[in-house]
Each structure stands twice: as structure tokens, then as C-alpha cells.
Tab-separated table of C-alpha atoms and ligand atoms in Angstrom:
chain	number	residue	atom	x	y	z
W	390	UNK	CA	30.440	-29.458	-35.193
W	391	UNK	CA	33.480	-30.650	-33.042
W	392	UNK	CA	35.699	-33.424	-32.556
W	393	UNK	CA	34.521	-35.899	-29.724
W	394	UNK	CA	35.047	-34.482	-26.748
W	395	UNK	CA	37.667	-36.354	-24.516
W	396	UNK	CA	35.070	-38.193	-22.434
W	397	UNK	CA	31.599	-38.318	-24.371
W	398	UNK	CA	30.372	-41.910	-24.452
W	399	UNK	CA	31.077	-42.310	-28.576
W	400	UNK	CA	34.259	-41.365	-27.880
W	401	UNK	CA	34.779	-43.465	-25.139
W	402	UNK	CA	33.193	-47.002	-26.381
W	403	UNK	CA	35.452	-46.052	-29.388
W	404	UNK	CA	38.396	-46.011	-26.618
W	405	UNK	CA	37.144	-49.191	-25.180
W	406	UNK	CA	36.751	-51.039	-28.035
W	407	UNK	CA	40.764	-49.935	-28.930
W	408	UNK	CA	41.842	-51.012	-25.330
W	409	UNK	CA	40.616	-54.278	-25.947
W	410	UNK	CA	42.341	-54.162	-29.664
W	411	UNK	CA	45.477	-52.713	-28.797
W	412	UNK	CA	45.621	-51.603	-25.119
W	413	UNK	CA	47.469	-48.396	-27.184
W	414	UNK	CA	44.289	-46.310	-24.703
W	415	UNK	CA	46.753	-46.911	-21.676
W	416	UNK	CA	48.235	-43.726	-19.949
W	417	UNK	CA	51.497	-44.559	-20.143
W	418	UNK	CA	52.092	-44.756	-23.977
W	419	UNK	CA	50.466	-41.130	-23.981
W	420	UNK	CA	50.982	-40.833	-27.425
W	421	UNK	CA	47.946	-38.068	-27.866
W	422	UNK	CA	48.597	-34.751	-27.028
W	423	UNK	CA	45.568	-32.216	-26.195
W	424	UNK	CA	45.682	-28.732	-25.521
W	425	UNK	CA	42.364	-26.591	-25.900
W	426	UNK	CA	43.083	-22.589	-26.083
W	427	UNK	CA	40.547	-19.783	-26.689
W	428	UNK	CA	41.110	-17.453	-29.925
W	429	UNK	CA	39.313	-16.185	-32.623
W	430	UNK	CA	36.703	-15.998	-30.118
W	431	UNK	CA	36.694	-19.803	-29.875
W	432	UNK	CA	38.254	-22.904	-28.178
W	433	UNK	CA	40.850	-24.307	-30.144
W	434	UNK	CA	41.721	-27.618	-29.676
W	435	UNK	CA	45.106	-29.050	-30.669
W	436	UNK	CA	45.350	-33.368	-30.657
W	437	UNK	CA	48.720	-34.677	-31.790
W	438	UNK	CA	49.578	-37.991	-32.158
W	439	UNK	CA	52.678	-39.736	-31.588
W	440	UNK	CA	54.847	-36.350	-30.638
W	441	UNK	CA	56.739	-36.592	-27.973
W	442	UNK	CA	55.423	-34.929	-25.297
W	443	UNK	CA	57.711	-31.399	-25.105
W	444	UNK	CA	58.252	-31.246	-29.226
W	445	UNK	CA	54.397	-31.248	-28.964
W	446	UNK	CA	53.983	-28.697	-26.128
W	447	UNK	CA	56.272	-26.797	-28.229
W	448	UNK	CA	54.693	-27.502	-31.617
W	449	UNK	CA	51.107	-26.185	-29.524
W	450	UNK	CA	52.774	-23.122	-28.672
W	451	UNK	CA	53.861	-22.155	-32.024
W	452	UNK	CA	50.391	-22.512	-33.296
W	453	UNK	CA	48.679	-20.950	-30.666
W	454	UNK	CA	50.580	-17.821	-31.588
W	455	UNK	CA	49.352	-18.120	-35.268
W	456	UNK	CA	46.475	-17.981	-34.120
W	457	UNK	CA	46.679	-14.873	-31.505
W	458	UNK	CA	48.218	-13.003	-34.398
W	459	UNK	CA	45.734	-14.033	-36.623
W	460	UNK	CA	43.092	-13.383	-34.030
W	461	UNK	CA	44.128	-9.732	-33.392
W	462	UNK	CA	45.403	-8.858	-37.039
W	463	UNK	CA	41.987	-10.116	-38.429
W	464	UNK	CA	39.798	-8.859	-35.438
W	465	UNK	CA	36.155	-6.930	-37.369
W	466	UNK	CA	35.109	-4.493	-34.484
W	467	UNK	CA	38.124	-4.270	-32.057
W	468	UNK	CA	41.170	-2.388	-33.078
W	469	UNK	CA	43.429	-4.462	-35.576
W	470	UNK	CA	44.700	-4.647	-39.149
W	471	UNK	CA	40.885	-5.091	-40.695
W	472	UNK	CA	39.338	-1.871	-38.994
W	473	UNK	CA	42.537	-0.087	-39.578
W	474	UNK	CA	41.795	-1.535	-43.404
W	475	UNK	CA	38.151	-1.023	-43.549
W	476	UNK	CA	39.076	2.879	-42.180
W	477	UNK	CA	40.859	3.351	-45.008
W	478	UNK	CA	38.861	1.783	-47.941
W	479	UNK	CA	36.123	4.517	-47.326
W	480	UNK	CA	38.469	6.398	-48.885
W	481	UNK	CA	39.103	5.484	-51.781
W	482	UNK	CA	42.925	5.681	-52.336
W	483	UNK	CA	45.549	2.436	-52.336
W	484	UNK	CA	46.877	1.971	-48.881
W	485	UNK	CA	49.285	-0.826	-48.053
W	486	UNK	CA	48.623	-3.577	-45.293
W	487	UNK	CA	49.800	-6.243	-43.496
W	488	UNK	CA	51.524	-8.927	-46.363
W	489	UNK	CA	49.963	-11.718	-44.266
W	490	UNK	CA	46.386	-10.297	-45.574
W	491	UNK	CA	46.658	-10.757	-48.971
W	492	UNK	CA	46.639	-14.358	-49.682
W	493	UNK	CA	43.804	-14.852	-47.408
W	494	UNK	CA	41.809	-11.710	-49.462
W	495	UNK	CA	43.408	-13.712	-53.057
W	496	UNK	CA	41.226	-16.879	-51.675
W	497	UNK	CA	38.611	-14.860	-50.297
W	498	UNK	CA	38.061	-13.361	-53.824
W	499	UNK	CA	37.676	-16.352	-55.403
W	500	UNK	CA	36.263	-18.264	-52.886
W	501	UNK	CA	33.249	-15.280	-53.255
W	502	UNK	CA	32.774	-15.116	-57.355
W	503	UNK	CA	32.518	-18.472	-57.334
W	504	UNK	CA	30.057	-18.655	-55.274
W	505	UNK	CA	28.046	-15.766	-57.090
W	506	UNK	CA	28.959	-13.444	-54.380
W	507	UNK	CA	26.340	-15.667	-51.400
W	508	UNK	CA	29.543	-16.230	-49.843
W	509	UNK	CA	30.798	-11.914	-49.394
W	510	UNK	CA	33.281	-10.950	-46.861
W	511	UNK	CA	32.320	-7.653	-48.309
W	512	UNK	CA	29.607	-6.884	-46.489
W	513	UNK	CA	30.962	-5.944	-43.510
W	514	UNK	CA	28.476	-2.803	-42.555
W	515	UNK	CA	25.503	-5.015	-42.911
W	516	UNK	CA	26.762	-7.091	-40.526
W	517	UNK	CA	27.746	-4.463	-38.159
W	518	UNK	CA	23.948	-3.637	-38.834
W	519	UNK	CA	22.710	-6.645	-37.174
W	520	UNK	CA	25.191	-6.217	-34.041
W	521	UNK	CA	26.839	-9.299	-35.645
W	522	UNK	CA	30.062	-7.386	-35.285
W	523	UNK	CA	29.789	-7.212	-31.392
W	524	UNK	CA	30.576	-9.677	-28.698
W	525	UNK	CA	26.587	-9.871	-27.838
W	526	UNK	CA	24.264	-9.683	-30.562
W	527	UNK	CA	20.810	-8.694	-29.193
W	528	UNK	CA	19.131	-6.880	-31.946
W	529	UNK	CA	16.731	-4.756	-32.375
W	530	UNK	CA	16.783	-6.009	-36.478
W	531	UNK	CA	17.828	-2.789	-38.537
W	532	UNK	CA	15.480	-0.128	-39.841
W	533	UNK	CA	14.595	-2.114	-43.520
W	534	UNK	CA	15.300	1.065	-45.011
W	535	UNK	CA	19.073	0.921	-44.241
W	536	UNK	CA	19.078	-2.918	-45.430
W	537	UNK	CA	18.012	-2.219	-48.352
W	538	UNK	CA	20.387	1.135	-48.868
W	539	UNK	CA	23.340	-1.540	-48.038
W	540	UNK	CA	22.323	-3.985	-50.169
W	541	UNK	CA	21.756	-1.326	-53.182
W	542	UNK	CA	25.308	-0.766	-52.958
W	543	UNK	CA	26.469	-4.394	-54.179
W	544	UNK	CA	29.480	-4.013	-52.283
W	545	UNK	CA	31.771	-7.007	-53.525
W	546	UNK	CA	35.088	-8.271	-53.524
W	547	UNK	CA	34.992	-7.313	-56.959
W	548	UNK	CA	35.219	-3.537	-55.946
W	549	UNK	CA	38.320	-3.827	-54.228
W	550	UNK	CA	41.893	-3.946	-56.464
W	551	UNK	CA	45.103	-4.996	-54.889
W	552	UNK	CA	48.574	-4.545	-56.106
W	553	UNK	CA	51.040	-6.057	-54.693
W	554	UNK	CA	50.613	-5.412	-50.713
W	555	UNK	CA	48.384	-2.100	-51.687
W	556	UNK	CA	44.619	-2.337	-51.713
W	557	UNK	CA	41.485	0.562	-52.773
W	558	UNK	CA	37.769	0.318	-53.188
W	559	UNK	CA	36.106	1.687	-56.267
W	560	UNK	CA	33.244	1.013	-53.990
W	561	UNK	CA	33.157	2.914	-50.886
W	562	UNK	CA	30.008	0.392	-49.231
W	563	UNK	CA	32.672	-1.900	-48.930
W	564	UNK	CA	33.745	-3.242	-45.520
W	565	UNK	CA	35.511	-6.498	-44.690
W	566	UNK	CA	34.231	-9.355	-42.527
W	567	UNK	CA	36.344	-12.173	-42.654
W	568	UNK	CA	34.627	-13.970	-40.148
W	569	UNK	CA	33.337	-16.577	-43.011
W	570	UNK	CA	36.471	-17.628	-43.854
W	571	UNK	CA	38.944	-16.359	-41.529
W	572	UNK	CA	39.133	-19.445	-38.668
W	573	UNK	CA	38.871	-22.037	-42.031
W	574	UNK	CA	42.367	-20.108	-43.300
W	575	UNK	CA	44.112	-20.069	-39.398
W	576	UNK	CA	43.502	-23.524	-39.145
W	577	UNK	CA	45.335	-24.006	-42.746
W	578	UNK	CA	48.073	-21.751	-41.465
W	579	UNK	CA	48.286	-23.765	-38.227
W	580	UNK	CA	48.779	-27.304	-40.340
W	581	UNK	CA	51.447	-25.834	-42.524
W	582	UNK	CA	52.873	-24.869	-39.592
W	583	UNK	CA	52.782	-28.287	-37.699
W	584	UNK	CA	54.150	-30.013	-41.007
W	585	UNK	CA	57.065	-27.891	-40.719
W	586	UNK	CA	57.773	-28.741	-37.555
W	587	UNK	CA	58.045	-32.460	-38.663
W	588	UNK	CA	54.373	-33.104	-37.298
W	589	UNK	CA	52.540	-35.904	-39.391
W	590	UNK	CA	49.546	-36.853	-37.660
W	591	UNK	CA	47.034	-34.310	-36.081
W	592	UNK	CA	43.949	-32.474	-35.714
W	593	UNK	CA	43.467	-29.146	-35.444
W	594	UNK	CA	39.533	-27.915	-34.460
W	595	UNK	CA	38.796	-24.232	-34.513
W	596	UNK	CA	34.997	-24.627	-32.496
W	597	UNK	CA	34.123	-26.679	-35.926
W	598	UNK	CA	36.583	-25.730	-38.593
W	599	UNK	CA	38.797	-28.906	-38.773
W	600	UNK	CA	41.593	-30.069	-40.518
W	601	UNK	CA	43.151	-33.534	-39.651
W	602	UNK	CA	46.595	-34.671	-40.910
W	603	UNK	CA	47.398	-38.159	-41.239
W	604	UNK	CA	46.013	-40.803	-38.343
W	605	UNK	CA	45.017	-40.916	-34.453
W	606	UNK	CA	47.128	-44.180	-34.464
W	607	UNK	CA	46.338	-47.109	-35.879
W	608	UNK	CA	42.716	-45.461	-36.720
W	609	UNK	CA	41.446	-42.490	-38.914
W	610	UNK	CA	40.586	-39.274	-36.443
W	611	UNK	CA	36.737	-39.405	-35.536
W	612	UNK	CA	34.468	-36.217	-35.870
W	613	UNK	CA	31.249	-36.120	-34.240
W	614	UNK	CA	28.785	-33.729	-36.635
W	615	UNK	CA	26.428	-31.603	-34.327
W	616	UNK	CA	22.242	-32.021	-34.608
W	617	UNK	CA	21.557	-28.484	-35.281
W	618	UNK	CA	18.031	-29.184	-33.615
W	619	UNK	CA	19.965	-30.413	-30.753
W	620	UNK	CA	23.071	-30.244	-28.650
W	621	UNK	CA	23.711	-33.654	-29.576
W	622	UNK	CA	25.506	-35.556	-32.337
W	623	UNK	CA	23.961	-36.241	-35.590
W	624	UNK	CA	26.133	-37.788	-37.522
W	625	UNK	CA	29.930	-39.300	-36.958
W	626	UNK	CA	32.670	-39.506	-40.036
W	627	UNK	CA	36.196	-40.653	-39.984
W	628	UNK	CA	39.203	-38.549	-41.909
W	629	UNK	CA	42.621	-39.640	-42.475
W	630	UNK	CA	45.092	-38.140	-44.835
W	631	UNK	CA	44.459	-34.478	-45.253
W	632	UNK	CA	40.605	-33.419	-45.106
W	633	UNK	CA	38.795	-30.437	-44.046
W	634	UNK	CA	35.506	-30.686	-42.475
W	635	UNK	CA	33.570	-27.168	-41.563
W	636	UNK	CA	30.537	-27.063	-40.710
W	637	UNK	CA	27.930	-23.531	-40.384
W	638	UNK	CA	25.144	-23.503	-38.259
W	639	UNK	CA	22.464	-21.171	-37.695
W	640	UNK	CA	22.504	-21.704	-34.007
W	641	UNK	CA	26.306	-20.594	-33.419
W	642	UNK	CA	25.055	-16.902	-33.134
W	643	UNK	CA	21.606	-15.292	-33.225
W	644	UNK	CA	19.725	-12.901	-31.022
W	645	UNK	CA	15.849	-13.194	-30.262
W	646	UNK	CA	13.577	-10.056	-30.699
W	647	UNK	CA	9.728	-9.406	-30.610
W	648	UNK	CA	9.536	-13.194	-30.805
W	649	UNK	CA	11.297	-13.930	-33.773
W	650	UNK	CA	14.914	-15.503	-33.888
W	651	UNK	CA	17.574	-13.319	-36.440
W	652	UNK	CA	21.164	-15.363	-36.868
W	653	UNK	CA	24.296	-14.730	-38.310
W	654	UNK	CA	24.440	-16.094	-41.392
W	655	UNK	CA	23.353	-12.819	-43.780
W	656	UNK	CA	21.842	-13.480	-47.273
W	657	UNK	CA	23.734	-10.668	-49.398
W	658	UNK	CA	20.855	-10.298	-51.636
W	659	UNK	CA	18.303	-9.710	-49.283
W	660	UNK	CA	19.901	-8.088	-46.678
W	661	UNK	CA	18.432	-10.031	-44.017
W	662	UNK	CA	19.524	-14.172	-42.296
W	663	UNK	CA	19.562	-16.871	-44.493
W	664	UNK	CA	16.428	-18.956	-44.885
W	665	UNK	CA	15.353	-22.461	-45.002
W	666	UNK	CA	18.644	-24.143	-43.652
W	667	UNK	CA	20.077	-24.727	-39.796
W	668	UNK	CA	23.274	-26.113	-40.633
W	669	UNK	CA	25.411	-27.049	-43.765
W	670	UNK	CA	28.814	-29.940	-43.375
W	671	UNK	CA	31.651	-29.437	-46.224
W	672	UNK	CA	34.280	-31.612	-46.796
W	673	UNK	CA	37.252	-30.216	-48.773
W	674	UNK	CA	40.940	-30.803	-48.734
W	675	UNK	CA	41.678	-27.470	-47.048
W	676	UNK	CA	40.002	-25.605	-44.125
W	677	UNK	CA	39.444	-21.887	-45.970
W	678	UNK	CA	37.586	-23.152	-48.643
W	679	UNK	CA	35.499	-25.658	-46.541
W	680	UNK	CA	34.818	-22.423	-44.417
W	681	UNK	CA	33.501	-20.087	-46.789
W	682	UNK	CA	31.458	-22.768	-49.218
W	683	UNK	CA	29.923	-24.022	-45.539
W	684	UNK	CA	28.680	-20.925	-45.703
W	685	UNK	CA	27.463	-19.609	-49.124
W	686	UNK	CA	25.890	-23.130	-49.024
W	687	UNK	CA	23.670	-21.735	-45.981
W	688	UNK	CA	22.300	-18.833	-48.253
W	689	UNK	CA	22.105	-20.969	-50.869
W	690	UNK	CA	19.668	-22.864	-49.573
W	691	UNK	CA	17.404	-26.204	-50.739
W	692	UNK	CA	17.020	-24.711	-53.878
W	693	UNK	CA	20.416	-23.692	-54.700
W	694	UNK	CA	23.027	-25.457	-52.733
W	695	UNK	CA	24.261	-28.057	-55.297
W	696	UNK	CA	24.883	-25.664	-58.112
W	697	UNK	CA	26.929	-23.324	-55.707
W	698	UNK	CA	28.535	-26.283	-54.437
W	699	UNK	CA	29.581	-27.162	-57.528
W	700	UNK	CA	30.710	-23.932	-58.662
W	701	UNK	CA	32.978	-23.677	-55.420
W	702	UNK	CA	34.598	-27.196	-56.397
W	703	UNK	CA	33.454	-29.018	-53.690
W	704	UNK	CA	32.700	-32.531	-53.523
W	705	UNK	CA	31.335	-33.616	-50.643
W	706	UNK	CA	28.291	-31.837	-48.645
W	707	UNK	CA	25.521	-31.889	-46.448
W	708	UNK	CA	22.582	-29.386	-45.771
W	709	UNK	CA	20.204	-29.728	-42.707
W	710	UNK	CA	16.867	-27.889	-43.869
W	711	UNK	CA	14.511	-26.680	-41.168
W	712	UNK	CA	12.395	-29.735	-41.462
W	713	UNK	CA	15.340	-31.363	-40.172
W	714	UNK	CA	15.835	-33.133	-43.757
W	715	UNK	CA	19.201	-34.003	-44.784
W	716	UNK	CA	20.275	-32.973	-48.009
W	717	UNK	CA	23.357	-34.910	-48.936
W	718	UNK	CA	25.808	-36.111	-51.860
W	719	UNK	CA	26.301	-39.542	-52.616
W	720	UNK	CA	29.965	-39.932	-52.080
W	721	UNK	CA	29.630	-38.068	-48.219
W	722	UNK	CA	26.159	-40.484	-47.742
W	723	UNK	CA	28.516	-43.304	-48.414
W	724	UNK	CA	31.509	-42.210	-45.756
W	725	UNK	CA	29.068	-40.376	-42.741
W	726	UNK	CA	27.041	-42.606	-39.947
W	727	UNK	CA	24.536	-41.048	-38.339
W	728	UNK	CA	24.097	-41.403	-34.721
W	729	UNK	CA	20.287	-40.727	-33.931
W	730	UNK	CA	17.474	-42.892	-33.656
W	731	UNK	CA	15.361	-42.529	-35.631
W	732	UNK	CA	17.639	-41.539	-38.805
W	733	UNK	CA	17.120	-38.262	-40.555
W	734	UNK	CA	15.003	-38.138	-43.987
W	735	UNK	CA	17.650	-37.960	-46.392
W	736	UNK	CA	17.313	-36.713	-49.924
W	737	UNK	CA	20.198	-37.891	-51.904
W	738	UNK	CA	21.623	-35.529	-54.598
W	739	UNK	CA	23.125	-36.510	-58.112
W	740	UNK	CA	26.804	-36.501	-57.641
W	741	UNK	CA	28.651	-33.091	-57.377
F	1001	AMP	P1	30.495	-19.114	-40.529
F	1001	AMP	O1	30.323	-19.432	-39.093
F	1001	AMP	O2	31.792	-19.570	-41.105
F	1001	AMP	O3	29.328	-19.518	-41.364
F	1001	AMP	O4	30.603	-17.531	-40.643
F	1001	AMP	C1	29.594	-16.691	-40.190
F	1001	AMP	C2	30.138	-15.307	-40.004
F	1001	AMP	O5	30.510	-14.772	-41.280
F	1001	AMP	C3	29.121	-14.346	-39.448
F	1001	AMP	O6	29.193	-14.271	-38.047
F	1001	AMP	C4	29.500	-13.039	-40.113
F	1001	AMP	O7	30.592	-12.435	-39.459
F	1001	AMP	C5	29.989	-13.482	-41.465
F	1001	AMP	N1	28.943	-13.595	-42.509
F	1001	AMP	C6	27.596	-13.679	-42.365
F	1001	AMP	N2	26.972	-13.827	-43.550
F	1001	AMP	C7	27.968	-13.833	-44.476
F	1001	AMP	C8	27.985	-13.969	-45.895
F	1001	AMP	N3	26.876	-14.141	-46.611
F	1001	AMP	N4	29.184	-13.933	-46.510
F	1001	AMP	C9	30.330	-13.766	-45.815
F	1001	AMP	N5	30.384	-13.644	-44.490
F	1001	AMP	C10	29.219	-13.678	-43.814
F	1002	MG	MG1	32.278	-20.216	-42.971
């Protein structure tokens, strides 16, 4: 998912038809600011509304170094704060760590039991299994006898205790994989930081994790929804205020052998990618939790995802099966548009 890009046609007709309202498109007002940077692996991109231009190239700055710190503090499989971490939890004994991990590992926790553990930042050596900790997954798929010697090992959140800015394992299969969760919680950390720079109205887009505070002018920001069968959009919704929207797809990152396609998104039960679903769209009114139900919502599948849903506290969602079907709750089928002809079949839940 991502925010129109600057010059796709939706965005621009949406541009024309505020020219002709207001004539606020014009250059010379300028009142959006745009900067696009690469971390967490991703692009970033940064839209501010009605800054002027330098306290915005300033307030861009500041959050572009939250996220390069989070970026290398959070890294899974180069050198940072989480291998250093996952080093020491092997052991067994407390170690302390970096105080900026431990209310993202507080959320994490909770984020996972409620979910019944689908959603498991845990599970960090199965994913290192499936080359899913590398910059170029490419398989082959690992020996089923070392799946299922992972999964045997339950390795939860639950197994690791923290006190105060110490942590230990009383399970030494667990590893830590933020990568669920943790562009969902830089985003958050990038908002708090605009607010306290006296920003009031912007959007920050980690490739798909968004967050929008307050308005794109005298209109709600736009977000175009990706077709996960496509490289088009599927759907378009409009958030104002404070909203999240993630979005996890199955097509972000996968690797093709013997024929078959393996992607990222790990069922912790099984051991092996998440089936049944391309993509799942959460709305919630903050980024980490969007992030890591988007998720758990993926392994949760047809069959599951409203009760996990649920259980997570969110209110609003949307799962793409691999029919292409869109499984969706009344109060998001009410707010989303979507942009293809023909429309998806859409199954309408009961209320979350
Ligand atoms: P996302 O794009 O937010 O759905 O996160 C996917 C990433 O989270 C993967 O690339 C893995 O690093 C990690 N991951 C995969 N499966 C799980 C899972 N079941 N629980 C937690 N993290 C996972
Ligand atoms: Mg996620």
C-alpha cells in the first residue's frame, strides 16, 4: 500500500478537481512539503502541510534520523542492538539494552498474546531459516526437519522477562525479529516527533505503514490501497485526524524455488508461509499496532481473521484471499472506494 504517488492519474484528477475548487494546487502557495528517504530498508516518504518551507526541511531531518537510529539499532542480520540482543538471549542470563527497546518489546508483547502468538517477533531463527533475514531471499525452503525442531520449541514473547532495561530468555529458541512491527512503531516515533515540533498536519508512509495527522488542506490525506494481484490500486480511503493504515502483503518479499512461490509472512504454528491470504489493510489509531495485527491477520487467515482481529482491538479491516475475495468489516466497507472495474467479491463481516 502507499500514498498516491505525486503524479499518478488519481492523484492528479484529485489535484485538478482542487485547482478548479481552490486553485490552493498552484506552485507558489507550496504549502506541501515532500521528501522521500530510504531506511528500514524502505522509502520513506514525509508530506507536510502548511510548514513553512525550512521549519519543514528541518522537521524532515529530525525524523529521518529517528528513523536511521531506529533502522540500525533495530537492524535483524546486520550488526546492531537486536543481534547484539539475540547474542545474548542464547544465554540465558539478564543483560541490559538499549532503553529505547523496551517500550517497543512492552507493545510487542502484547501486541503477540493477543493475537495468540500468530503475530511472534519471537521467531527470529525460523525466519533466518527461510533467508528472510537477508537482503535477497532465494531459498532453497529449509530441511522440514529443522522447521519442525523450531517450531517444537514454542519460542514466545512469553519466554523472555524484562526488568527494568534488563532482559533473559527462559527459552533459549528465542530470537527477535521485529520486522512485523518495527516500521509500524518508527512511524509512531516519527509523529510524536513532528507534534513536538509544532507540526499539525502530515503524513508519514514507511513503504505502506502510514500514519496521517490532521488534513492535506482543506481535504482529508488520500491513500491509494495496492491490488495484491496487481501493481495497481485497489481500493482508495481518505484519513484525517489521527489514523493508521498498514497494510501486509504476500508479494512484498518471497523467493521462487522448484516452481513454487515461499513469502515472508511465516505461520508460527506450522513453520512454513501463511496460507490462503495475499494481502490484509488495518486501520488503527496508531502505526505499531496496525503493523503487527496486519500481520497476525495474514496467518490468521479466512477462517480466523475476525476473532484475532478482535482480540487485537481493532476495528476496521480488510483481507484479500487468494481468490481475490475481499473480506471486509462493515464500518471500513462504508469509508473505502474501490478503484477497479469490475469490483472485487466482497464478503461483509458482522461488525468487529
Ligand atoms: P509485515 O510486512 O509487517 O507483515 O512483516 C513481515 C516481516 O515480519 C517478515 O519479513 C519477517 O521479518 C517478520 N515475520 C514474518 N512472519 C512473522 C510472524 N508470524 N510474526 C512476526 N513477525 C513475522
Ligand atoms: Mg506488520
Amino acid at each position: 500500500m502507499y500514498a498516491f504517488p505525486r503524479y499518478s492519474p488519481l492523484a492528479t484528477s484529485y489535484c485538478l478537481i482542487l485547482l478548479l475548487a481552490t486553485l490552493s494546487c498552484s506552485k507558489q502557495e507550496a504549502p506541501l512539503y515532500q521528501e522521500q528517504i530510504l531506511a528500514l530498508g524502505a522509502l520513506v516518504d514525509i508530506s507536510l502541510w502548511g510548514v513553512k518551507p525550512e521549519a519543514a526541511r528541518q522537521a524532515a531531518d529530525a525524523i529521518t534520523a529517528d528513523f536511521n537510529r531506529i533502522h540500525t539499532t533495530w537492524h535483524a542480520w546486520k550488526p546492531s542492538e537486536l543481534t547484539r540482543i539475540n547474542a545474548q538471549l542464547v544465554t540465558g542470563h539478564a543483560f541490559s539494552v538499549n532503553p529505547e527497546m523496551i517500550p517497543l518489546l512492552v507493545r510487542a508483547h502484547a501486541l503477540s498474546q493477543a493475537s495468540d502468538h500468530l503475530f511472534n517477533p519471537a521467531i527470529g531463527q525460523l525466519l533466518a531459516r527461510w533467508g528472510f533475514q537477508g537482503d535477497e531471499p532465494k531459498g532453497p525452503p529449509p530441511d522440514p526437519a529443522v522447521i519442525s525442531a523450531l517450531i517444537s520449541q514454542h519460542p514466545t514473547l512469553d519466554d523472555v522477562v524484562i526488568e527494568g532495561d534488563h532482559l533473559r530468555s527462559t527459552n533459549r529458541a528465542v530470537q527477535l525479529d521485529v520486522g512485523a512491527i518495527g516500521q509500524g512503531y518508527a512511524v509512531d516515533v516519527a509523529i510524536a516527533h513532528l507534534r513536538k515540533l509544532g507540526v499539525e498536519n502530515a503524513m508519514v508512509n514507511a513503504s505502506g505503514d502510514i500514519r496521517v495527522i490532521g488534513r492535506h488542506g482543506n481535504r482529508p490525506w488520500r491513500i491509494g490501497i495496492r491490488d495484491p494481484r496487481g501493481s495497481g490500486i485497489l481500493a482508495s480511503i481518505e484519513l484525517q485526524g489521527d489514523e493508521s493504515i498498514v497494510t501486509s502483503g504476500t508479494y512484498e518479499r518471497y523467493f521462487d524455488y522448484a516452481g513454487k512461490r515461499y513469502h515472508h509472512i511465516i505461520d508460527p504454528r506450522t513453520g512454513y508461509p501463511a496460507q490462503g491470504t495475499l494481502s490484509v489493510t488495518v486501520l488503527a489509531s496508531d502505526t505499531a499496532t496496525a503493523d503487527a495485527a496486519s500481520t497476525a491477520l495474514v496467518v490468521a487467515g479466512t477462517k480466523d481473521w475476525h476473532r484475532i482481529a478482535r482480540a487485537m482491538g481493532i476495528k476496521q479491516a480488510m483481507l484479500i484471499d487468494d481468490h481475490g475475495t475481499v473480506h471486509i468489516d462493515p464500518v471500513l466497507a462504508k469509508r473505502i472506494r474501490f478503484e477497479t472495474t469490475p469490483a472485487p467479491k466482497i464478503e461483509l463481516s458482522p461488525p468487529l
